[in-house]
Amino acid sequence: MHKITMLGTALIGRFYTLTLHSGRGRDRVHVLYSRTAERARQAAEEWGVATWTTDMAAAIDDPETDVVVVDLPNHLHRDAVLLAAQADKAVLCTKPLARTAGEALEMLEAVEKAGVFHGYLEDLIYTPKMLKAIQAVNAGAVGRVLWTRSRETHGGPHSAWFWDTEQSGGGAIVDLGCHCIELSRALVGKSVRPIDVVCWAGTQVHPIAAEDSAVGLLRYDGGAVGQFEVSWCFRGGMDLRDEVAGTEGTIWLNHWLRTGFELFTNVGPQGYVAEKTEGDRGWLFPVGDELNELGYVPMFDEMLNALDNGTVPLETFYDGYVVNAIMDACYRSVTSRQWEPVRLEVWRGEGPVAAQRRMVEYDEAHLLIKEEVMPDGKTKLILKEKASGKMVEKVTHAR
Amino acid sequence: MHKITMLGTALIGRFYTLTLHSGRGRDRVHVLYSRTAERARQAAEEWGVATWTTDMAAAIDDPETDVVVVDLPNHLHRDAVLLAAQADKAVLCTKPLARTAGEALEMLEAVEKAGVFHGYLEDLIYTPKMLKAIQAVNAGAVGRVLWTRSRETHGGPHSAWFWDTEQSGGGAIVDLGCHCIELSRALVGKSVRPIDVVCWAGTQVHPIAAEDSAVGLLRYDGGAVGQFEVSWCFRGGMDLRDEVAGTEGTIWLNHWLRTGFELFTNVGPQGYVAEKTEGDRGWLFPVGDELNELGYVPMFDEMLNALDNGTVPLETFYDGYVVNAIMDACYRSVTSRQWEPVRLEVWRGEGPVAAQRRMVEYDEAHLLIKEEVMPDGKTKLILKEKASGKMVEKVTHAR
Amino acid sequence: MHKITMLGTALIGRFYTLTLHSGRGRDRVHVLYSRTAERARQAAEEWGVATWTTDMAAAIDDPETDVVVVDLPNHLHRDAVLLAAQADKAVLCTKPLARTAGEALEMLEAVEKAGVFHGYLEDLIYTPKMLKAIQAVNAGAVGRVLWTRSRETHGGPHSAWFWDTEQSGGGAIVDLGCHCIELSRALVGKSVRPIDVVCWAGTQVHPIAAEDSAVGLLRYDGGAVGQFEVSWCFRGGMDLRDEVAGTEGTIWLNHWLRTGFELFTNVGPQGYVAEKTEGDRGWLFPVGDELNELGYVPMFDEMLNALDNGTVPLETFYDGYVVNAIMDACYRSVTSRQWEPVRLEVWRGEGPVAAQRRMVEYDEAHLLIKEEVMPDGKTKLILKEKASGKMVEKVTHAR
Amino acid sequence: MHKITMLGTALIGRFYTLTLHSGRGRDRVHVLYSRTAERARQAAEEWGVATWTTDMAAAIDDPETDVVVVDLPNHLHRDAVLLAAQADKAVLCTKPLARTAGEALEMLEAVEKAGVFHGYLEDLIYTPKMLKAIQAVNAGAVGRVLWTRSRETHGGPHSAWFWDTEQSGGGAIVDLGCHCIELSRALVGKSVRPIDVVCWAGTQVHPIAAEDSAVGLLRYDGGAVGQFEVSWCFRGGMDLRDEVAGTEGTIWLNHWLRTGFELFTNVGPQGYVAEKTEGDRGWLFPVGDELNELGYVPMFDEMLNALDNGTVPLETFYDGYVVNAIMDACYRSVTSRQWEPVRLEVWRGEGPVAAQRRMVEYDEAHLLIKEEVMPDGKTKLILKEKASGKMVEKVTHAR
């Protein structure tokens, strides 16, 4: 059982607190911190939290608290984490870990030096579908991973500070790309080194300084590619999809807009449908249990169980640091308009891997390139002559 | 925090125990009962349960136990429940509550007389999608409910006793129809009286005495119809779908085979995919978190929270009794080949309701029957002349 | 190349004419007949038809015409067909063939006696998906067919006459059930005799005399069951779905609302979306090519090619007659509240077939009832002892 | 009515010929040319074509032929087109038009100088869904287009020559990217100038010289981005999907693997399922009418109707030329590892357009950035202070 200090009372603080208090959970948010007293007081009352304060250090130092959860604007993550490390408390920090890799590294070093438990609250790794997809990939179900796609787009964040580059550190990349990048890493393998990126970013719709849309490609050691698509301009709800293509299979995940729950209503559902839903008439796509589908429930379960068991959670500050380093390279690529290397001062994964090809022997003289059943029922083989490199066809009869 | 005696160690016992021990739960299965020592011992070891026994009364009477969960073959539900009532323990019983309404009524009277907490473990009411669908329907999102469809089909149950009518009380109706019927009641409204049923049942594939397929229609007071489709002959996995049609909207739920998780694999996922999956190559449809998607997690959360708070859970033995009464009528209809009344000795819902029609005034002389946009962009109205009852058309120009 | 007289100028006449004139087609509608001069004139102008008239006999007798297409209100089908037979013209009649089996039989006898080509315009048999599904079923892809489901529901017909029982011969059953019943026959096998039906019908929403909703079950010789669901009360567009379950597989078709075309719009598509769409904002589900997706293009192609080649088309008046006979039994069942036999004065299919069971020998002493992979990776078998009939379990180890 | 010379007898020649001869079509393939007599003879016999030859010039010059269709390997397109232009015949050429923009320009100039009708056989523009999507976009249904995604991936081409860079001109980009690029142009608007591209390409699986996977981003004048994903390594069938995101809406198209036709079979469909299907057991996703779903039927209808009517078809050699120019830039970007300009010697579209932002006045002092309904039912607005540029929040109460 843990007593938790929650730093931050915005939507994410609400989701975190509801999650910790839901089900048959044995943990409680004990102290609530907000920068404004009014919000702290209101949230404490609404969410059933005993204590609230506008003094961050006091919130962290509360003697009953053993875990600090940071869900503040991005520019405040560092200070909060440093204070928690100083206070020798376990600390869980929301995504992105920091605004830059530099900031992230400072935070990583602080918690490691202090020896406190640290978790990176990348919730989308923990969605039930993603956990099972990672498990399937690790079991070899899709073979060698060649390509991942992670898409997170909606109409923009719900807090004013996120629209201000100074506080957030960027636009849609830093807000949403951090999710996509970490999902890609988890699917390709976290021990596989990210090499370089190319990234397009634009401000397509909103009168703001930051990018409201971006697409990036991340090359990994060994040849896999991670593609991310993020936007604050999407219409139709929140589009959360992931794909994996491998040598032996493929995975398609749709987390939000098509999950087997489809509702047509002429009158509206008379209440909240789901995060970032647009409209309340016609065909709507609610989600069953939002806190679970977004990964919050499995995330806190895993993190706090790891804390109890003295093990390392799935997502640590080191992961947050790598994500920040990749995002830094994305921003450099947007400016330089070319591929940019991912600069990692600290790399804890594996060294260089050679690229692989699939060499399937057909007979002594040929490699098999592919086979396909044709409309006339016959099977056509494409073969490569080893000696000449020439491609030839061979048609075999129906099974 | 509760200490639980689990009666039964088959698949459902495994799911229940894993659920109770999962996440950050504070409840523990403390005693495990099975009819054979070997299974009790093995399950206790595998699931981390302290005590096991083959003596049902001893399992129930264990002084630390305050909750008894019954997941035994159907013909043993009554005895287990009567013992738990005698022992003054809270009792949760799996579906179906009993083999017949007579048995169910005896069990209901026993727990009510003893004054013990009783919950009917109808898990599919608790799936995240169904909970939200019920909420939407109750909020009026689909208007007046006209029709529900609940379909549960797969390749047949995994325990031998369920294929034996003596122990189970029937075939696919008693195994799966109990889910479908209760889902229909929850969507139409549990206070609306079920009137009569017509049911087809057949033994289409298996060399057994019981029905392996059935379709039934249940008429409710006020005119709504609940349709259920159950089968032990379905190929392709476990087909769990629900639909609602109302005057203002419609809901489509797909709980298992199309949930936004799609996997193609040429090599197999190298492990368990999901309950009743067929095959392990090609396109597969895993589910994210099986215990949650099947409703087990929300079900035990709600039940045990109700027990803690002294409130009535969503599903009680009374609900189980009503379901049994409806299934009894289904079996009578299969034999008589006509509609059969639902016989409820105890009815706690509302009295007769008049059927409703939608009367939309178009002008003084006409009712509006419908309107539709035509391919040429014009809108066509169908009107009914109040005086003559004659139907007429009226075309209006595009918006 | 054919010159066609089109009797009727409502929505279906428009669809038929557009279809015949579409693509690279070589056939032309040459004469248009409507009961009112204004509609005939307008339609002829809009659809590019040379001649129009309000004299049905003259339209049929036009010397250039060699094919008559009947798309009039149901109560006029008989007279039109009898005139066409007299005039020795090929005749294609829209669905339902007639209001009753008696009327249908009279029409069948007339065309057969006259020896003219006759086609029953059951378009939904000809949708590209259904044609391929029938082909797959005939090839054995799903094994022995056990159950079919055909659902057609929307907000009601677009012509006033269809809301008037006198002209239409009934409500949703006669309007939509005729499609569903013929789809079921095509999937189960048209040579398999339909035995009896049970049917529920209600007037749930509209202030009309006819049923606006119905569900029926049709038993076939040999044990298959065809289920149909029809309604004029559905909200959310036009719900056209078909399912087949067989001993070796299953088929799910969704013809209209989920076909891989999904559009979210905040402003509307600024035009017609698809037949019976509701609303023009939010998530919409258009169809690619409506005339093709509804089967009109393949239907006229097949019919006119059959006429050219002197072969029998897929759907003849005999099929229309059988459908009417089944619908007659449905209406009787609605009144009698019990199963009613299908009365077929003329049966051209096969004689009685014995019901089948699947007997899979496991070993000398046991039949195999089923096998399933369990969450622990083991495979569980359910076996039936041949001697005792007792069911037993056997667990085998993971592959 | 047209008499057609078909140059080429591979899979695409089969599809083209079947299409031209299908339905009630009035056009006929009259001469068949193949490089090998055996294939020409066999195809002519199988497809019912009167004449065959291995002499390309003779095939084109046949006096009865008025239309030449080119479906030869890419390196032969130019010669075939130049001969057809010389012979003053209408010429339709399969995709890609050429191997490079230089070649394409030469072909464009030849047909324009000769004044012959020319059509670019980009079939995927003509799929029923894409035609309707383009229509919806043109009608403003999604507002200003911001981003398109076009994905075509499968297990590789079915002809040996396509695996040989010399004959094909490249790998997956030139094979599949040409489709994706033209789809993007059609959605963004063909008159909008393509500016520059960045492209990743890899040889991830096959032992070949060309790229077997690529992802590219194409920036348009005005700020829209077109994304394409192509691969010869995909497992699970043929993945054909398109997406559009605009300021007012979004479109999702799935052309092949999820079209509302889902088949589970334990025994196989006993025949051809659909192009590039993998496996024949388990869950399969056939398509209804392959020739129509791939756009062949609407394509030839539109092209030949345009020829008859003396109008310009949807797709001309100029379009093919622009696509080649964009692909050339992609290959340069793969090498240079940076954005590369699209070099168009001939541009027939519009001149530069300014980028747009959405400026929604909230009140005199603020712009509205976004609004969202929160879980507590309140609506939150993000506003930008015009004077300071500062972002502020405002919460309003539920509707």
PDB file of N, CA and C in Angstrom, chain B residues 144 146-147 149 151 156 158-160 196 200 203-207 223 227 229 235 241 243 247 276 337 339 356-358 370 372 380 384 393, chain C residues 144 146-147 149 151 156 158-160 196 203-207 223 227 229 235 241 243 247 276 337 339 356-358 370 372 380 384 393:
ATOM      1  N   ARG B 144     -36.463   4.672 -26.990  1.00  0.00           N
ATOM      2  CA  ARG B 144     -37.142   3.491 -26.460  1.00  0.00           C
ATOM      3  C   ARG B 144     -36.550   2.243 -27.115  1.00  0.00           C
ATOM      4  N   LEU B 146     -36.368  -1.189 -28.788  1.00  0.00           N
ATOM      5  CA  LEU B 146     -37.330  -1.988 -29.542  1.00  0.00           C
ATOM      6  C   LEU B 146     -36.899  -3.441 -29.653  1.00  0.00           C
ATOM      7  N   TRP B 147     -35.592  -3.650 -29.737  1.00  0.00           N
ATOM      8  CA  TRP B 147     -35.093  -4.984 -30.066  1.00  0.00           C
ATOM      9  C   TRP B 147     -33.672  -5.103 -29.559  1.00  0.00           C
ATOM     10  N   ARG B 149     -30.289  -7.960 -29.613  1.00  0.00           N
ATOM     11  CA  ARG B 149     -29.758  -9.220 -30.114  1.00  0.00           C
ATOM     12  C   ARG B 149     -28.533  -9.537 -29.287  1.00  0.00           C
ATOM     13  N   ARG B 151     -25.635 -12.591 -29.048  1.00  0.00           N
ATOM     14  CA  ARG B 151     -25.168 -13.811 -29.701  1.00  0.00           C
ATOM     15  C   ARG B 151     -23.940 -14.311 -28.958  1.00  0.00           C
ATOM     16  N   GLY B 156     -18.139 -25.048 -28.253  1.00  0.00           N
ATOM     17  CA  GLY B 156     -18.625 -25.903 -27.168  1.00  0.00           C
ATOM     18  C   GLY B 156     -17.832 -25.705 -25.889  1.00  0.00           C
ATOM     19  N   HIS B 158     -15.691 -26.330 -22.304  1.00  0.00           N
ATOM     20  CA  HIS B 158     -14.405 -27.010 -22.112  1.00  0.00           C
ATOM     21  C   HIS B 158     -14.431 -28.029 -20.992  1.00  0.00           C
ATOM     22  N   SER B 159     -15.585 -28.182 -20.330  1.00  0.00           N
ATOM     23  CA  SER B 159     -15.665 -29.198 -19.274  1.00  0.00           C
ATOM     24  C   SER B 159     -16.621 -30.301 -19.702  1.00  0.00           C
ATOM     25  N   ALA B 160     -16.237 -31.528 -19.394  1.00  0.00           N
ATOM     26  CA  ALA B 160     -17.035 -32.680 -19.817  1.00  0.00           C
ATOM     27  C   ALA B 160     -18.448 -32.625 -19.238  1.00  0.00           C
ATOM     28  N   ASP B 196     -43.431 -13.651 -22.880  1.00  0.00           N
ATOM     29  CA  ASP B 196     -43.438 -15.014 -23.417  1.00  0.00           C
ATOM     30  C   ASP B 196     -42.285 -15.209 -24.400  1.00  0.00           C
ATOM     31  N   TRP B 200     -36.365 -21.979 -30.984  1.00  0.00           N
ATOM     32  CA  TRP B 200     -35.968 -23.137 -31.775  1.00  0.00           C
ATOM     33  C   TRP B 200     -34.686 -23.702 -31.185  1.00  0.00           C
ATOM     34  N   THR B 203     -30.019 -30.193 -32.445  1.00  0.00           N
ATOM     35  CA  THR B 203     -28.725 -30.841 -32.241  1.00  0.00           C
ATOM     36  C   THR B 203     -28.164 -31.052 -33.632  1.00  0.00           C
ATOM     37  N   GLN B 204     -27.417 -30.060 -34.099  1.00  0.00           N
ATOM     38  CA  GLN B 204     -27.063 -30.003 -35.514  1.00  0.00           C
ATOM     39  C   GLN B 204     -25.778 -30.740 -35.851  1.00  0.00           C
ATOM     40  N   VAL B 205     -24.871 -30.849 -34.887  1.00  0.00           N
ATOM     41  CA  VAL B 205     -23.555 -31.382 -35.221  1.00  0.00           C
ATOM     42  C   VAL B 205     -23.094 -32.507 -34.302  1.00  0.00           C
ATOM     43  N   HIS B 206     -23.224 -32.310 -32.994  1.00  0.00           N
ATOM     44  CA  HIS B 206     -22.569 -33.217 -32.058  1.00  0.00           C
ATOM     45  C   HIS B 206     -23.438 -34.433 -31.741  1.00  0.00           C
ATOM     46  N   PRO B 207     -22.797 -35.556 -31.458  1.00  0.00           N
ATOM     47  CA  PRO B 207     -23.563 -36.759 -31.095  1.00  0.00           C
ATOM     48  C   PRO B 207     -23.925 -36.721 -29.615  1.00  0.00           C
ATOM     49  N   GLY B 223     -43.768  -4.289 -25.594  1.00  0.00           N
ATOM     50  CA  GLY B 223     -43.542  -4.566 -27.015  1.00  0.00           C
ATOM     51  C   GLY B 223     -42.116  -4.806 -27.465  1.00  0.00           C
ATOM     52  N   GLN B 227     -33.738 -11.021 -28.680  1.00  0.00           N
ATOM     53  CA  GLN B 227     -33.403 -12.179 -29.524  1.00  0.00           C
ATOM     54  C   GLN B 227     -32.080 -12.764 -29.052  1.00  0.00           C
ATOM     55  N   GLU B 229     -29.081 -15.903 -29.765  1.00  0.00           N
ATOM     56  CA  GLU B 229     -28.553 -16.929 -30.659  1.00  0.00           C
ATOM     57  C   GLU B 229     -27.392 -17.594 -29.940  1.00  0.00           C
ATOM     58  N   ARG B 235     -17.671 -21.976 -35.913  1.00  0.00           N
ATOM     59  CA  ARG B 235     -16.277 -22.079 -36.304  1.00  0.00           C
ATOM     60  C   ARG B 235     -15.695 -20.689 -36.475  1.00  0.00           C
ATOM     61  N   ARG B 241     -21.405 -11.066 -29.610  1.00  0.00           N
ATOM     62  CA  ARG B 241     -21.869  -9.773 -30.110  1.00  0.00           C
ATOM     63  C   ARG B 241     -23.218  -9.408 -29.526  1.00  0.00           C
ATOM     64  N   GLU B 243     -26.432  -6.340 -29.923  1.00  0.00           N
ATOM     65  CA  GLU B 243     -26.984  -5.201 -30.655  1.00  0.00           C
ATOM     66  C   GLU B 243     -28.239  -4.710 -29.943  1.00  0.00           C
ATOM     67  N   THR B 247     -35.776   3.573 -30.835  1.00  0.00           N
ATOM     68  CA  THR B 247     -36.448   4.568 -31.680  1.00  0.00           C
ATOM     69  C   THR B 247     -35.528   5.700 -32.095  1.00  0.00           C
ATOM     70  N   LYS B 276     -11.049 -19.904 -26.840  1.00  0.00           N
ATOM     71  CA  LYS B 276     -11.757 -20.531 -27.964  1.00  0.00           C
ATOM     72  C   LYS B 276     -11.301 -20.093 -29.352  1.00  0.00           C
ATOM     73  N   ARG B 337     -43.604 -26.169 -29.681  1.00  0.00           N
ATOM     74  CA  ARG B 337     -43.536 -25.490 -30.970  1.00  0.00           C
ATOM     75  C   ARG B 337     -44.488 -24.291 -31.056  1.00  0.00           C
ATOM     76  N   TRP B 339     -45.421 -20.210 -28.852  1.00  0.00           N
ATOM     77  CA  TRP B 339     -45.027 -19.257 -27.817  1.00  0.00           C
ATOM     78  C   TRP B 339     -45.448 -19.795 -26.449  1.00  0.00           C
ATOM     79  N   GLN B 356     -46.496   1.655 -27.289  1.00  0.00           N
ATOM     80  CA  GLN B 356     -46.440   3.047 -27.748  1.00  0.00           C
ATOM     81  C   GLN B 356     -46.274   3.110 -29.256  1.00  0.00           C
ATOM     82  N   ARG B 357     -46.820   4.124 -29.873  1.00  0.00           N
ATOM     83  CA  ARG B 357     -46.557   4.446 -31.265  1.00  0.00           C
ATOM     84  C   ARG B 357     -45.996   5.864 -31.311  1.00  0.00           C
ATOM     85  N   ARG B 358     -45.295   6.166 -32.377  1.00  0.00           N
ATOM     86  CA  ARG B 358     -44.759   7.529 -32.518  1.00  0.00           C
ATOM     87  C   ARG B 358     -45.707   8.326 -33.401  1.00  0.00           C
ATOM     88  N   LYS B 370     -42.420   9.257 -42.493  1.00  0.00           N
ATOM     89  CA  LYS B 370     -40.955   9.282 -42.587  1.00  0.00           C
ATOM     90  C   LYS B 370     -40.486  10.325 -43.589  1.00  0.00           C
ATOM     91  N   GLU B 372     -36.875  11.101 -46.231  1.00  0.00           N
ATOM     92  CA  GLU B 372     -35.620  10.530 -46.725  1.00  0.00           C
ATOM     93  C   GLU B 372     -35.048  11.402 -47.843  1.00  0.00           C
ATOM     94  N   LYS B 380     -38.028  13.426 -49.669  1.00  0.00           N
ATOM     95  CA  LYS B 380     -39.372  12.908 -49.862  1.00  0.00           C
ATOM     96  C   LYS B 380     -39.994  12.618 -48.510  1.00  0.00           C
ATOM     97  N   LYS B 384     -49.480  10.564 -43.630  1.00  0.00           N
ATOM     98  CA  LYS B 384     -50.727   9.805 -43.509  1.00  0.00           C
ATOM     99  C   LYS B 384     -51.861  10.793 -43.267  1.00  0.00           C
ATOM    100  N   GLU B 393     -47.411  11.031 -50.680  1.00  0.00           N
ATOM    101  CA  GLU B 393     -46.016  11.472 -50.762  1.00  0.00           C
ATOM    102  C   GLU B 393     -45.949  12.973 -50.963  1.00  0.00           C
TER     103      GLU B 393
ATOM    104  N   ARG C 144     -21.113 -28.016 -44.203  1.00  0.00           N
ATOM    105  CA  ARG C 144     -22.580 -28.087 -44.260  1.00  0.00           C
ATOM    106  C   ARG C 144     -23.159 -26.832 -43.614  1.00  0.00           C
ATOM    107  N   LEU C 146     -25.434 -24.612 -41.471  1.00  0.00           N
ATOM    108  CA  LEU C 146     -26.287 -24.890 -40.313  1.00  0.00           C
ATOM    109  C   LEU C 146     -27.290 -23.776 -40.075  1.00  0.00           C
ATOM    110  N   TRP C 147     -26.868 -22.553 -40.375  1.00  0.00           N
ATOM    111  CA  TRP C 147     -27.682 -21.386 -39.984  1.00  0.00           C
ATOM    112  C   TRP C 147     -27.316 -20.227 -40.881  1.00  0.00           C
ATOM    113  N   ARG C 149     -28.230 -15.935 -41.388  1.00  0.00           N
ATOM    114  CA  ARG C 149     -28.899 -14.751 -40.851  1.00  0.00           C
ATOM    115  C   ARG C 149     -28.898 -13.707 -41.947  1.00  0.00           C
ATOM    116  N   ARG C 151     -30.273  -9.775 -42.521  1.00  0.00           N
ATOM    117  CA  ARG C 151     -30.893  -8.636 -41.842  1.00  0.00           C
ATOM    118  C   ARG C 151     -31.019  -7.496 -42.823  1.00  0.00           C
ATOM    119  N   GLY C 156     -37.772   2.693 -43.331  1.00  0.00           N
ATOM    120  CA  GLY C 156     -39.043   2.509 -44.031  1.00  0.00           C
ATOM    121  C   GLY C 156     -38.944   2.843 -45.505  1.00  0.00           C
ATOM    122  N   HIS C 158     -39.695   4.274 -49.412  1.00  0.00           N
ATOM    123  CA  HIS C 158     -39.768   5.669 -49.864  1.00  0.00           C
ATOM    124  C   HIS C 158     -40.989   5.959 -50.703  1.00  0.00           C
ATOM    125  N   SER C 159     -41.845   4.954 -50.911  1.00  0.00           N
ATOM    126  CA  SER C 159     -43.069   5.201 -51.675  1.00  0.00           C
ATOM    127  C   SER C 159     -44.275   5.022 -50.774  1.00  0.00           C
ATOM    128  N   ALA C 160     -45.233   5.918 -50.954  1.00  0.00           N
ATOM    129  CA  ALA C 160     -46.421   5.905 -50.089  1.00  0.00           C
ATOM    130  C   ALA C 160     -47.168   4.573 -50.186  1.00  0.00           C
ATOM    131  N   ASP C 196     -40.887 -25.390 -42.390  1.00  0.00           N
ATOM    132  CA  ASP C 196     -41.867 -24.601 -41.640  1.00  0.00           C
ATOM    133  C   ASP C 196     -41.218 -23.357 -41.053  1.00  0.00           C
ATOM    134  N   THR C 203     -45.934  -3.946 -34.681  1.00  0.00           N
ATOM    135  CA  THR C 203     -45.987  -2.567 -35.170  1.00  0.00           C
ATOM    136  C   THR C 203     -45.479  -1.719 -34.022  1.00  0.00           C
ATOM    137  N   GLN C 204     -44.159  -1.506 -34.011  1.00  0.00           N
ATOM    138  CA  GLN C 204     -43.518  -0.964 -32.815  1.00  0.00           C
ATOM    139  C   GLN C 204     -43.472   0.555 -32.779  1.00  0.00           C
ATOM    140  N   VAL C 205     -43.476   1.188 -33.923  1.00  0.00           N
ATOM    141  CA  VAL C 205     -43.238   2.635 -33.928  1.00  0.00           C
ATOM    142  C   VAL C 205     -44.279   3.417 -34.725  1.00  0.00           C
ATOM    143  N   HIS C 206     -44.597   2.971 -35.923  1.00  0.00           N
ATOM    144  CA  HIS C 206     -45.370   3.811 -36.835  1.00  0.00           C
ATOM    145  C   HIS C 206     -46.876   3.629 -36.632  1.00  0.00           C
ATOM    146  N   PRO C 207     -47.640   4.683 -36.886  1.00  0.00           N
ATOM    147  CA  PRO C 207     -49.097   4.579 -36.758  1.00  0.00           C
ATOM    148  C   PRO C 207     -49.696   3.979 -38.028  1.00  0.00           C
ATOM    149  N   GLY C 223     -32.289 -29.894 -41.512  1.00  0.00           N
ATOM    150  CA  GLY C 223     -31.988 -29.292 -40.212  1.00  0.00           C
ATOM    151  C   GLY C 223     -31.427 -27.897 -40.212  1.00  0.00           C
ATOM    152  N   GLN C 227     -32.605 -17.452 -40.575  1.00  0.00           N
ATOM    153  CA  GLN C 227     -33.169 -16.437 -39.690  1.00  0.00           C
ATOM    154  C   GLN C 227     -33.227 -15.113 -40.436  1.00  0.00           C
ATOM    155  N   GLU C 229     -34.345 -10.866 -40.145  1.00  0.00           N
ATOM    156  CA  GLU C 229     -34.697  -9.740 -39.286  1.00  0.00           C
ATOM    157  C   GLU C 229     -34.983  -8.559 -40.203  1.00  0.00           C
ATOM    158  N   ARG C 235     -32.533   2.955 -36.943  1.00  0.00           N
ATOM    159  CA  ARG C 235     -31.875   4.254 -36.991  1.00  0.00           C
ATOM    160  C   ARG C 235     -30.396   4.073 -37.274  1.00  0.00           C
ATOM    161  N   ARG C 241     -26.971  -6.883 -43.633  1.00  0.00           N
ATOM    162  CA  ARG C 241     -25.923  -7.832 -43.249  1.00  0.00           C
ATOM    163  C   ARG C 241     -26.391  -9.257 -43.450  1.00  0.00           C
ATOM    164  N   GLU C 243     -25.081 -13.454 -42.633  1.00  0.00           N
ATOM    165  CA  GLU C 243     -24.138 -14.363 -41.974  1.00  0.00           C
ATOM    166  C   GLU C 243     -24.488 -15.799 -42.333  1.00  0.00           C
ATOM    167  N   THR C 247     -20.529 -26.160 -40.654  1.00  0.00           N
ATOM    168  CA  THR C 247     -19.723 -27.075 -39.827  1.00  0.00           C
ATOM    169  C   THR C 247     -18.231 -26.793 -39.940  1.00  0.00           C
ATOM    170  N   LYS C 276     -30.755   5.815 -47.850  1.00  0.00           N
ATOM    171  CA  LYS C 276     -31.244   5.733 -46.473  1.00  0.00           C
ATOM    172  C   LYS C 276     -30.226   6.145 -45.404  1.00  0.00           C
ATOM    173  N   ARG C 337     -49.342 -17.916 -33.675  1.00  0.00           N
ATOM    174  CA  ARG C 337     -48.328 -17.972 -32.608  1.00  0.00           C
ATOM    175  C   ARG C 337     -47.720 -19.368 -32.469  1.00  0.00           C
ATOM    176  N   TRP C 339     -45.371 -22.638 -34.979  1.00  0.00           N
ATOM    177  CA  TRP C 339     -44.728 -22.989 -36.241  1.00  0.00           C
ATOM    178  C   TRP C 339     -45.793 -23.325 -37.272  1.00  0.00           C
ATOM    179  N   GLN C 356     -27.947 -34.847 -40.185  1.00  0.00           N
ATOM    180  CA  GLN C 356     -26.601 -35.419 -40.035  1.00  0.00           C
ATOM    181  C   GLN C 356     -25.988 -35.039 -38.700  1.00  0.00           C
ATOM    182  N   ARG C 357     -25.173 -35.898 -38.152  1.00  0.00           N
ATOM    183  CA  ARG C 357     -24.338 -35.583 -36.996  1.00  0.00           C
ATOM    184  C   ARG C 357     -22.888 -35.809 -37.394  1.00  0.00           C
ATOM    185  N   ARG C 358     -21.992 -35.162 -36.684  1.00  0.00           N
ATOM    186  CA  ARG C 358     -20.572 -35.379 -36.973  1.00  0.00           C
ATOM    187  C   ARG C 358     -20.035 -36.428 -36.006  1.00  0.00           C
ATOM    188  N   LYS C 370     -14.919 -32.442 -28.778  1.00  0.00           N
ATOM    189  CA  LYS C 370     -14.224 -31.208 -29.157  1.00  0.00           C
ATOM    190  C   LYS C 370     -12.835 -31.156 -28.549  1.00  0.00           C
ATOM    191  N   GLU C 372      -9.757 -27.981 -27.409  1.00  0.00           N
ATOM    192  CA  GLU C 372      -9.545 -26.543 -27.250  1.00  0.00           C
ATOM    193  C   GLU C 372      -8.207 -26.295 -26.558  1.00  0.00           C
ATOM    194  N   LYS C 380      -7.219 -29.482 -24.313  1.00  0.00           N
ATOM    195  CA  LYS C 380      -8.173 -30.315 -23.603  1.00  0.00           C
ATOM    196  C   LYS C 380      -9.118 -30.948 -24.608  1.00  0.00           C
ATOM    197  N   LYS C 384     -16.523 -38.803 -25.706  1.00  0.00           N
ATOM    198  CA  LYS C 384     -17.740 -39.492 -25.290  1.00  0.00           C
ATOM    199  C   LYS C 384     -17.474 -40.987 -25.329  1.00  0.00           C
ATOM    200  N   GLU C 393     -12.957 -36.008 -19.889  1.00  0.00           N
ATOM    201  CA  GLU C 393     -11.970 -35.031 -20.339  1.00  0.00           C
ATOM    202  C   GLU C 393     -10.607 -35.691 -20.450  1.00  0.00           C
TER     203      GLU C 393
END
